[in-house]
Tab-separated table of C-alpha atoms in Angstrom:
chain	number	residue	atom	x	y	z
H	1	UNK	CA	110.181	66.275	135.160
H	2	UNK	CA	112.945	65.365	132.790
H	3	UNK	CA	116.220	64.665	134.471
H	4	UNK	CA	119.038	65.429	132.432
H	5	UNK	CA	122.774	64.318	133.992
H	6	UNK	CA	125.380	66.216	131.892
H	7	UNK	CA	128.025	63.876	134.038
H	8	UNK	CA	127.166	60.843	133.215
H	9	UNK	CA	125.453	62.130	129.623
H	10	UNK	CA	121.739	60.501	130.865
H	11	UNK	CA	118.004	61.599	130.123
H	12	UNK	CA	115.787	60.024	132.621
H	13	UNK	CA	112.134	60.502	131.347
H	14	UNK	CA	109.214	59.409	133.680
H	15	UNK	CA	105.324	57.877	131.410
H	16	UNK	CA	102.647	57.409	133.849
H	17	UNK	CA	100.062	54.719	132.776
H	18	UNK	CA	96.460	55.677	133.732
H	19	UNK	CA	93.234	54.323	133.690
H	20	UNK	CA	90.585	52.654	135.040
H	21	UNK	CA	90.882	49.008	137.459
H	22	UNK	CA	91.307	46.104	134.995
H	23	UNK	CA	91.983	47.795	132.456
H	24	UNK	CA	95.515	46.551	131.763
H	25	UNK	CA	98.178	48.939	132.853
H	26	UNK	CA	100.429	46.387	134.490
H	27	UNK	CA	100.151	43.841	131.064
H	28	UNK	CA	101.157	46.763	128.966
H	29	UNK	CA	103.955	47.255	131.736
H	30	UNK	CA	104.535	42.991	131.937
H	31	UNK	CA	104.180	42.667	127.422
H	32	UNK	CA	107.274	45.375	127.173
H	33	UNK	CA	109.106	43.986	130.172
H	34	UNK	CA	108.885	40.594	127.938
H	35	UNK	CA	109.932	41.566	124.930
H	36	UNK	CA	113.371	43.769	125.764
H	37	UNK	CA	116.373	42.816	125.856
H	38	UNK	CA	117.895	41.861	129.485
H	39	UNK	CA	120.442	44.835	129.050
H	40	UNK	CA	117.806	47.087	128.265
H	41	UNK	CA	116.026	46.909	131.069
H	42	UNK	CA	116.280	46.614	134.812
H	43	UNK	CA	113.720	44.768	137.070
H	44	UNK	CA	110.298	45.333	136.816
H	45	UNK	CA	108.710	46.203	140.573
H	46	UNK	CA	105.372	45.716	140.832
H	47	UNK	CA	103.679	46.468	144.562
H	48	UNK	CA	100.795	44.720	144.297
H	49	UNK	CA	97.982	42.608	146.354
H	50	UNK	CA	97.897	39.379	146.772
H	51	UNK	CA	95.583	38.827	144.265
H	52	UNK	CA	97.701	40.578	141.616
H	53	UNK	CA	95.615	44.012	141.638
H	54	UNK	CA	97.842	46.934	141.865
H	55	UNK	CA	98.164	48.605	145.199
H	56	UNK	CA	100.811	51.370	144.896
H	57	UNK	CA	102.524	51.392	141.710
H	58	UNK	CA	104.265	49.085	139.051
H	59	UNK	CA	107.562	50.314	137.507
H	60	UNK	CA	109.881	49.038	134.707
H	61	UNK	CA	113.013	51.401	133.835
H	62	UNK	CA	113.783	50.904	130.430
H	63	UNK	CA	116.879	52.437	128.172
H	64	UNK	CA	116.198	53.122	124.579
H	65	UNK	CA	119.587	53.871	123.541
H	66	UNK	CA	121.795	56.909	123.115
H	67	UNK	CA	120.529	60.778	121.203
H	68	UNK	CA	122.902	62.866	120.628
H	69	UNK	CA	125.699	61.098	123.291
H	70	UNK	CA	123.047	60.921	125.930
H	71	UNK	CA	121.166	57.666	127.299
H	72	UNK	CA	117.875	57.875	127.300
H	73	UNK	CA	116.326	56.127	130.212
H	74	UNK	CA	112.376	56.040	130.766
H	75	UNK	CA	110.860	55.198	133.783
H	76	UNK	CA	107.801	53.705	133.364
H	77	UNK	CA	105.241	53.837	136.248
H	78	UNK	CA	101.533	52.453	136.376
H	79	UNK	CA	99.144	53.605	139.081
H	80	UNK	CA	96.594	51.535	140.685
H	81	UNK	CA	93.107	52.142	139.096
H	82	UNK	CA	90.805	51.129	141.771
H	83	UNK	CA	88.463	54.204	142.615
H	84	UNK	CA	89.773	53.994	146.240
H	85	UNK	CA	93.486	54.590	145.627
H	86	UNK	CA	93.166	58.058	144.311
H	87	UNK	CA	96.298	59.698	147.252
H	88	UNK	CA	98.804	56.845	145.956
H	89	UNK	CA	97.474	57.655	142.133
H	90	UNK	CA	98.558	61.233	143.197
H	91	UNK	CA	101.576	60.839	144.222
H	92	UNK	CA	102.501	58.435	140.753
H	93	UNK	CA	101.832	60.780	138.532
H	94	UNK	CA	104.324	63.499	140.623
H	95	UNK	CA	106.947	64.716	137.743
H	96	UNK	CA	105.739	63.259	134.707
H	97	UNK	CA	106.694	64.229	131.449
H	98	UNK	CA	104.205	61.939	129.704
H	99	UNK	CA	101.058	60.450	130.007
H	100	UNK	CA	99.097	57.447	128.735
H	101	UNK	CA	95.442	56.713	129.407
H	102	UNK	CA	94.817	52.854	128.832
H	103	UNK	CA	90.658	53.264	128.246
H	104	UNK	CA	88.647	49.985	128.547
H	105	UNK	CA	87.044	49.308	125.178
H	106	UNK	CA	83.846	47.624	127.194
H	107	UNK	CA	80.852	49.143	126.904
H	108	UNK	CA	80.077	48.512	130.749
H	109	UNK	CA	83.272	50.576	131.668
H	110	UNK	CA	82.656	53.724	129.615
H	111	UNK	CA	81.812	55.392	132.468
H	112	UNK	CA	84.790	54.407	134.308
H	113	UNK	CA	86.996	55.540	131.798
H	114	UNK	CA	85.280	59.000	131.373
H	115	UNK	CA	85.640	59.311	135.468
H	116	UNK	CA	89.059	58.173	135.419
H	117	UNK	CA	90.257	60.898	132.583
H	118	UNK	CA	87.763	63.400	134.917
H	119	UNK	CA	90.742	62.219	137.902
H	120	UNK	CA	93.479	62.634	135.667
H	121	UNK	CA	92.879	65.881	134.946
H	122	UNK	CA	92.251	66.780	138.294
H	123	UNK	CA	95.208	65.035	140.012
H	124	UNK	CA	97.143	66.447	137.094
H	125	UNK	CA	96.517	69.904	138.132
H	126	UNK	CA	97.384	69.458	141.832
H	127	UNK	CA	100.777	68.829	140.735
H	128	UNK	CA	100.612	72.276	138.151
H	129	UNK	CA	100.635	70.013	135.439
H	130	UNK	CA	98.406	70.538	132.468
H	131	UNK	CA	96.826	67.369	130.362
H	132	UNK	CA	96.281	70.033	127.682
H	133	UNK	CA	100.019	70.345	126.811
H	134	UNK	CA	101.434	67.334	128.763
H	135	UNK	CA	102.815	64.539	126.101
H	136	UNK	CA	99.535	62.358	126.355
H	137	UNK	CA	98.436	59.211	124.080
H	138	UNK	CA	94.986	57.554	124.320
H	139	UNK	CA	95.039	53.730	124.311
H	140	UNK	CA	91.968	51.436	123.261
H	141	UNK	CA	92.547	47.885	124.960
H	142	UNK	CA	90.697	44.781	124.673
H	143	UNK	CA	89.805	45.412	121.325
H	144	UNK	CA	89.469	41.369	121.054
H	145	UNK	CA	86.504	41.618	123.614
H	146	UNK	CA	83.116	40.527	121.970
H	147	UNK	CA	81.266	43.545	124.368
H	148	UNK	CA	83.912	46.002	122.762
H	149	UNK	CA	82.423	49.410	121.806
H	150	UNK	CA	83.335	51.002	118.055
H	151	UNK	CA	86.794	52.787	118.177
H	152	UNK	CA	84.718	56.153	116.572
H	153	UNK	CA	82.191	56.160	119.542
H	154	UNK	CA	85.224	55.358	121.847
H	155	UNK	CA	87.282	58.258	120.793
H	156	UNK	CA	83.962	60.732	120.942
H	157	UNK	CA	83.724	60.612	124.200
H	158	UNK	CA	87.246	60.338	125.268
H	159	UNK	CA	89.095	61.860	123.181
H	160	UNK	CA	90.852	65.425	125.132
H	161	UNK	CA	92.708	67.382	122.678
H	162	UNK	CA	92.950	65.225	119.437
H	163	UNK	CA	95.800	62.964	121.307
H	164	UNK	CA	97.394	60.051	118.881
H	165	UNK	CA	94.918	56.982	119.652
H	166	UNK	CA	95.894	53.238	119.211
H	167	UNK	CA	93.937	50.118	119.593
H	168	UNK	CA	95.522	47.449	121.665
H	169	UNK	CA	94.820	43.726	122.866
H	170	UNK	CA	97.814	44.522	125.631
H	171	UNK	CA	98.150	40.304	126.806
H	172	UNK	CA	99.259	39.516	123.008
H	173	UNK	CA	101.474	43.105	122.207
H	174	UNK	CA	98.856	44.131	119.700
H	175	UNK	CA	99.556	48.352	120.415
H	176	UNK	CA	101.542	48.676	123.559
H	177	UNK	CA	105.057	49.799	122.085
H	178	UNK	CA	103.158	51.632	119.049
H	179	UNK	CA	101.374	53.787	122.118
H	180	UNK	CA	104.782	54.006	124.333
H	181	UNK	CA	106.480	55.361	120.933
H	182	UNK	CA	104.258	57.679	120.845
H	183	UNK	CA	104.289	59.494	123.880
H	184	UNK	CA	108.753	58.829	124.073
H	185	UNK	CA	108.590	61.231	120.796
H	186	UNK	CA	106.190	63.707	122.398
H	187	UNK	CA	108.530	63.934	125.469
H	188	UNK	CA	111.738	64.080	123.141
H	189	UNK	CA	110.226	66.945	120.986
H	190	UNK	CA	109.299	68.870	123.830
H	191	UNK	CA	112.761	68.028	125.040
H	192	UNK	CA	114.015	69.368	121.976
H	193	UNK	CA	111.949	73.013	122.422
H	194	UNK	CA	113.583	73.648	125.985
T	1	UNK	CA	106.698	72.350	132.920
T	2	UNK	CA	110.187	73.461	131.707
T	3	UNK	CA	111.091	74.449	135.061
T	4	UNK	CA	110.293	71.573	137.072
T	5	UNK	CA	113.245	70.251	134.909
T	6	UNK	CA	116.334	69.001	137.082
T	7	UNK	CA	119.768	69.821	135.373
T	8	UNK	CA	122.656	68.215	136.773
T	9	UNK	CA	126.230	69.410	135.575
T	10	UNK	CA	129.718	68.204	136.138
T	11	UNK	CA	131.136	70.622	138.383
T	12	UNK	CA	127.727	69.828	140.693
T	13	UNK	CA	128.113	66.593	140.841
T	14	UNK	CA	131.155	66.415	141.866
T	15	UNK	CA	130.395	68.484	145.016
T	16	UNK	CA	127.730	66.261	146.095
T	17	UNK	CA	129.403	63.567	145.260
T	18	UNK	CA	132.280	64.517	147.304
T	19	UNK	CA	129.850	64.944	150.096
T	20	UNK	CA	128.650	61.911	150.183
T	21	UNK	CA	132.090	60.249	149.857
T	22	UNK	CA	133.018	61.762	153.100
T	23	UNK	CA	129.761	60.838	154.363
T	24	UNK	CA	130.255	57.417	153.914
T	25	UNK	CA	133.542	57.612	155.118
T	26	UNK	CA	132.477	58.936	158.783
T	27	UNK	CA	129.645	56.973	159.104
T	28	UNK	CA	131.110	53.636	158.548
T	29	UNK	CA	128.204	52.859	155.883
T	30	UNK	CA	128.105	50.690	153.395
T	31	UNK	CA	126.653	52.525	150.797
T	32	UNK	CA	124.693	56.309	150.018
T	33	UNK	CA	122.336	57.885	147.792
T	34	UNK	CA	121.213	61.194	146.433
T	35	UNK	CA	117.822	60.687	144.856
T	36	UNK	CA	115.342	63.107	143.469
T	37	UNK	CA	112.258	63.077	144.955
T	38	UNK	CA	110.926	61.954	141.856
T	39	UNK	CA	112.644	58.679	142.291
T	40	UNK	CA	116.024	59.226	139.782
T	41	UNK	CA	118.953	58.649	141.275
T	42	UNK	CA	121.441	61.587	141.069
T	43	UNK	CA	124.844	60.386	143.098
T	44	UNK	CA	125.972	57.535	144.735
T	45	UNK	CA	128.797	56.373	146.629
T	46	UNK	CA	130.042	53.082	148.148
T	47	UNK	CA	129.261	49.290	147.527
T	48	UNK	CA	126.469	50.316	145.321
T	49	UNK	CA	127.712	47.190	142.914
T	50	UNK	CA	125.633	45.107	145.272
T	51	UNK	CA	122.258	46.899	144.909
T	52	UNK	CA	119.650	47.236	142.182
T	53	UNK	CA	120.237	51.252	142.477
T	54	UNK	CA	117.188	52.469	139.933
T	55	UNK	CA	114.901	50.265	141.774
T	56	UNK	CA	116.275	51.442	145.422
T	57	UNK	CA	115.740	55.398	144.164
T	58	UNK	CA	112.118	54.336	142.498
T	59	UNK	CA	110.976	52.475	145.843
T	60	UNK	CA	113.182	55.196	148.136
T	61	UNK	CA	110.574	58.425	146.713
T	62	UNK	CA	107.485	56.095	146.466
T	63	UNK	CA	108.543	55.483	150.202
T	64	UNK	CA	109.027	59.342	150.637
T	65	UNK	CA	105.983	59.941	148.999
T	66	UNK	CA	103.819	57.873	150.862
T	67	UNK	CA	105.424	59.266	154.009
T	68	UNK	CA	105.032	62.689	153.360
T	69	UNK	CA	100.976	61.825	152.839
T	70	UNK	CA	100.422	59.980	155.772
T	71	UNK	CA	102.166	62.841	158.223
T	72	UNK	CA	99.779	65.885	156.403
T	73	UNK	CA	96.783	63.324	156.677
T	74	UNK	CA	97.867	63.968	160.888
T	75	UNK	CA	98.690	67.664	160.335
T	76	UNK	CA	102.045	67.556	160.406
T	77	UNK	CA	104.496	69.081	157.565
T	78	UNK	CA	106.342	66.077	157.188
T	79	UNK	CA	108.327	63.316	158.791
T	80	UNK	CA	111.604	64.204	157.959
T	81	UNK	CA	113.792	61.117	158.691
T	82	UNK	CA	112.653	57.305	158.210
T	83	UNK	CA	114.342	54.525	159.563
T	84	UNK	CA	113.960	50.800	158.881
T	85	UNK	CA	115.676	47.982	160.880
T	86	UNK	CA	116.775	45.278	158.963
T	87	UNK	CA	118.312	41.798	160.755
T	88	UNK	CA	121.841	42.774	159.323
T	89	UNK	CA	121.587	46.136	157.089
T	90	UNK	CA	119.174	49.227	158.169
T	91	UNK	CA	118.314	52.080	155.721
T	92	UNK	CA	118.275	55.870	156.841
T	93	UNK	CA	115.936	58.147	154.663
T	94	UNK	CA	116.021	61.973	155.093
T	95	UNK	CA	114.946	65.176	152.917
T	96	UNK	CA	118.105	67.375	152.043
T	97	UNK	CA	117.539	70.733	149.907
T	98	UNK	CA	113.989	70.181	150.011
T	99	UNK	CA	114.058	68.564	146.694
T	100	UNK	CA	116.053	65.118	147.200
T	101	UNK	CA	116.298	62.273	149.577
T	102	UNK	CA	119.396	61.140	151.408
T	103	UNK	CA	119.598	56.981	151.908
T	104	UNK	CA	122.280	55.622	153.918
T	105	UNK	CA	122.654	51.841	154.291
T	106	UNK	CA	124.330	50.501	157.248
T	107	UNK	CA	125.115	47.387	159.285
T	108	UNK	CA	127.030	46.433	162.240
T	109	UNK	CA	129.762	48.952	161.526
T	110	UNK	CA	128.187	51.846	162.132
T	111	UNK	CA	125.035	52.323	163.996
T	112	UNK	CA	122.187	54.774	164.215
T	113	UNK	CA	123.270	57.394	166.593
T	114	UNK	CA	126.421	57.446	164.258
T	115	UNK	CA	124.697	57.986	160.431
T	116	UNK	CA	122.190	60.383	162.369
T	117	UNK	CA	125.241	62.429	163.301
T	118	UNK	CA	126.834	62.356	160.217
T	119	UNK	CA	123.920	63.097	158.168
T	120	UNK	CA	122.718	66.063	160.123
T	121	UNK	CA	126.035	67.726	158.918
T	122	UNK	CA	126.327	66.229	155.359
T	123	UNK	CA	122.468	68.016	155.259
T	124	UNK	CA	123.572	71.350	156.086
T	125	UNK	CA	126.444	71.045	152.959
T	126	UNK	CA	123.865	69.662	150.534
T	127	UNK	CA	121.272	72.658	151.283
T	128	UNK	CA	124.280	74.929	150.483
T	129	UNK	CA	124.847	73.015	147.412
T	130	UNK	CA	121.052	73.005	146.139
T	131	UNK	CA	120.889	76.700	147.367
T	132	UNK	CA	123.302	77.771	145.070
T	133	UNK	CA	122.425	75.566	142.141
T	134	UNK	CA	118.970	77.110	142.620
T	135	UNK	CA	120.322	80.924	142.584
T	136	UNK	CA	122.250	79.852	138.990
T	137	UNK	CA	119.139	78.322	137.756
T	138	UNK	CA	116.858	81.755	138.466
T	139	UNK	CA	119.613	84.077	137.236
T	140	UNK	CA	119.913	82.069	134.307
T	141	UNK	CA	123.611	82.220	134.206
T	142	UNK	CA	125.769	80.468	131.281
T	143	UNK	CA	127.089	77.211	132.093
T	144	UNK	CA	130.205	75.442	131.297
T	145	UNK	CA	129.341	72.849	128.467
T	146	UNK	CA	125.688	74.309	128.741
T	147	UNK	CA	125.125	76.590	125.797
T	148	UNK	CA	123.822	75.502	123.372
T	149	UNK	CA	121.946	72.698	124.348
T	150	UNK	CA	122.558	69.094	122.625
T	151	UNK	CA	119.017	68.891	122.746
T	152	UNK	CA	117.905	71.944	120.564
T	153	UNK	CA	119.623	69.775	117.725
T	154	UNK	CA	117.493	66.735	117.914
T	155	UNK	CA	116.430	65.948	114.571
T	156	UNK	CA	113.232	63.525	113.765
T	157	UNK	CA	115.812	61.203	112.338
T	158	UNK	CA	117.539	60.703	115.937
T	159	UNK	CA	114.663	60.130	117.654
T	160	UNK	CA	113.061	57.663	114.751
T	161	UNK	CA	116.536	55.861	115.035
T	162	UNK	CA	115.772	55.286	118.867
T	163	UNK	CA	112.633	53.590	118.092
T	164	UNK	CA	114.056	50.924	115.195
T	165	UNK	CA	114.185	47.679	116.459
């Protein structure tokens, strides 16, 4: 749900990071809170457990600068990916206007991946929201890993509507802003439509 | 998906924003907020220069969120006011127009019997204000400063120029 403040000339856009656990949501989340500038950003939240795994949601507001005489603001959110949380994954991905799936590239979580994009879908739709037209990028992390599946066979099977797809190693940068781009233009040409 | 859209112009604001002054005012609080349950922030008035005000919205409709959840899980509709108790400062969450929260933050200057006073009647003005700005938004009526939209004029080259680092 795109917020758009004609009083204070602000867009506030809201990208949801999905996936399965572990598969690096928060570091895409911690690599772009690292490399903006302080007055680009505001603080990055992160409710989490003690041992670091996500528990509610992680969120990093971050400006990209002014389109025609309006700041645009997006809100970055990432849900938790354990299995378990699926009600507090519900409730993240209330008003989205984008969408990105960070897939582990691990053969052993294929199946994880496929179930998670299954939930997506699903949760998706309990909020009327439809993955088929939703702004939506695919994200292949851990492309470093030596158990790493081929990108082709990746995209086969996940692949949902011939969504942009980018390769990422998330701890080193490798992908995460060319994915974020992605789905930011996706929202603005929808925007753009309206 | 259009619709879920939340357009917020001038002459709007400042009615809720003069709301919320004079709810501030009566309540003795230190500072209010009109956030969207989606967790953006649409008015604020007070010392707001001493809080982080995109994270308070974020956390205030995760909060809200979570909330709502846990009283269906129990069969009810919803709780419709929180409270927390701080040592010195105490935050007051409620639903207004259905669609936004209302967060007061008070200390020893005010207390609770006070803001839940004052925000039962700032509530009633809000509905009317969301009421209305609903009826515009179905009829479709032309807005000051609305037609056309700065947005149908987006080229590829402004949003490219977003994106150069």
């Amino acid at each position: 749900m795109t917020f758009i403040n004609y009083a204070a000339k602000e867009i506030n856009c809201k990208i949801v990071y999905y996936g399965p656990g572990l598969g690096g949501k928060t570091t895409n989340l911690q690599y772009i809170y690292s490399k903006t500038s302080p007055e680009a950003k505001g603080k990055m939240i992160s409710l989490a457990t003690e041992t670091d795994r996500t528990l509610f949601f992680d969120f990093l507001p971050l400006d990209l600068g002014t389109i025609r005489g309006f700041t645009t603001r997006f809100h970055l959110y990432t849900v938790p990916g354990q299995v378990f949380y699926d009600a507090s994954r519900k409730l993240i991905l209330k008003g989205a206007d984008g969408v990105i799936f960070v897939a582990d590239s691990q053969k052993e979580r294929m199946e994880s991946n496929v179930e998670s994009i299954r939930n997506l879908e699903t949760n998706l739709k309990q909020h009327g929201l439809d993955l088929a037209v939703l702004p939506y990028a695919l994200q292949f992390n851990k492309r470093d890993l030596a158990n790493a599946m081929p990108t082709d066979e990746l995209y086969r099977v996940l692949n949902y509507k011939r969504e942009p797809t980018f390769e990422a190693i998330a701890p080193n940068g490798k992908g995460v802003f060319d994915t974020l781009k992605s789905v930011a233009k996706q929202i603005l040409v929808e925007l753009r439509k309206r | 998906m259009a619709s879920m859209d939340l357009v917020l112009y001038e002459e709007e604001i400042h009615l809720l924003e003069e709301v919320l002054q004079r709810l501030r005012h009566d309540s003795n609080a230190r500072a209010v907020f009109l956030i969207d349950k989606y967790g953006q922030q649409m008015a604020s008035e007070g010392e707001i220069e001493n809080f982080d005000t995109t994270s308070l919205a974020s956390l205030t409709a995760g909060n809200v969120a979570a909330t709502d959840s846990l009283a269906r899980l129990i069969g009810e509709r919803e709780f419709s006011v929180l409270f927390h108790e701080g040592e010195r400062d105490h935050i007051h969450i409620s639903i207004v127009g259905k669609r936004a929260i209302l967060l007061v933050i008070f200390d020893e200057r005010s207390s609770l019997g006070l803001v839940r006073l004052r925000v039962k009647r700032a509530s009633g003005e809000f509905d009317k204000i969301f009421e209305t700005m609903a009826e515009k938004a179905v009829a479709g009526a032309p807005r000051p400063g609305s037609a056309p939209t700065p947005f149908s004029e987006i080229t590829d080259d402004d949003i490219d120029a977003l994106f150069s680092d």
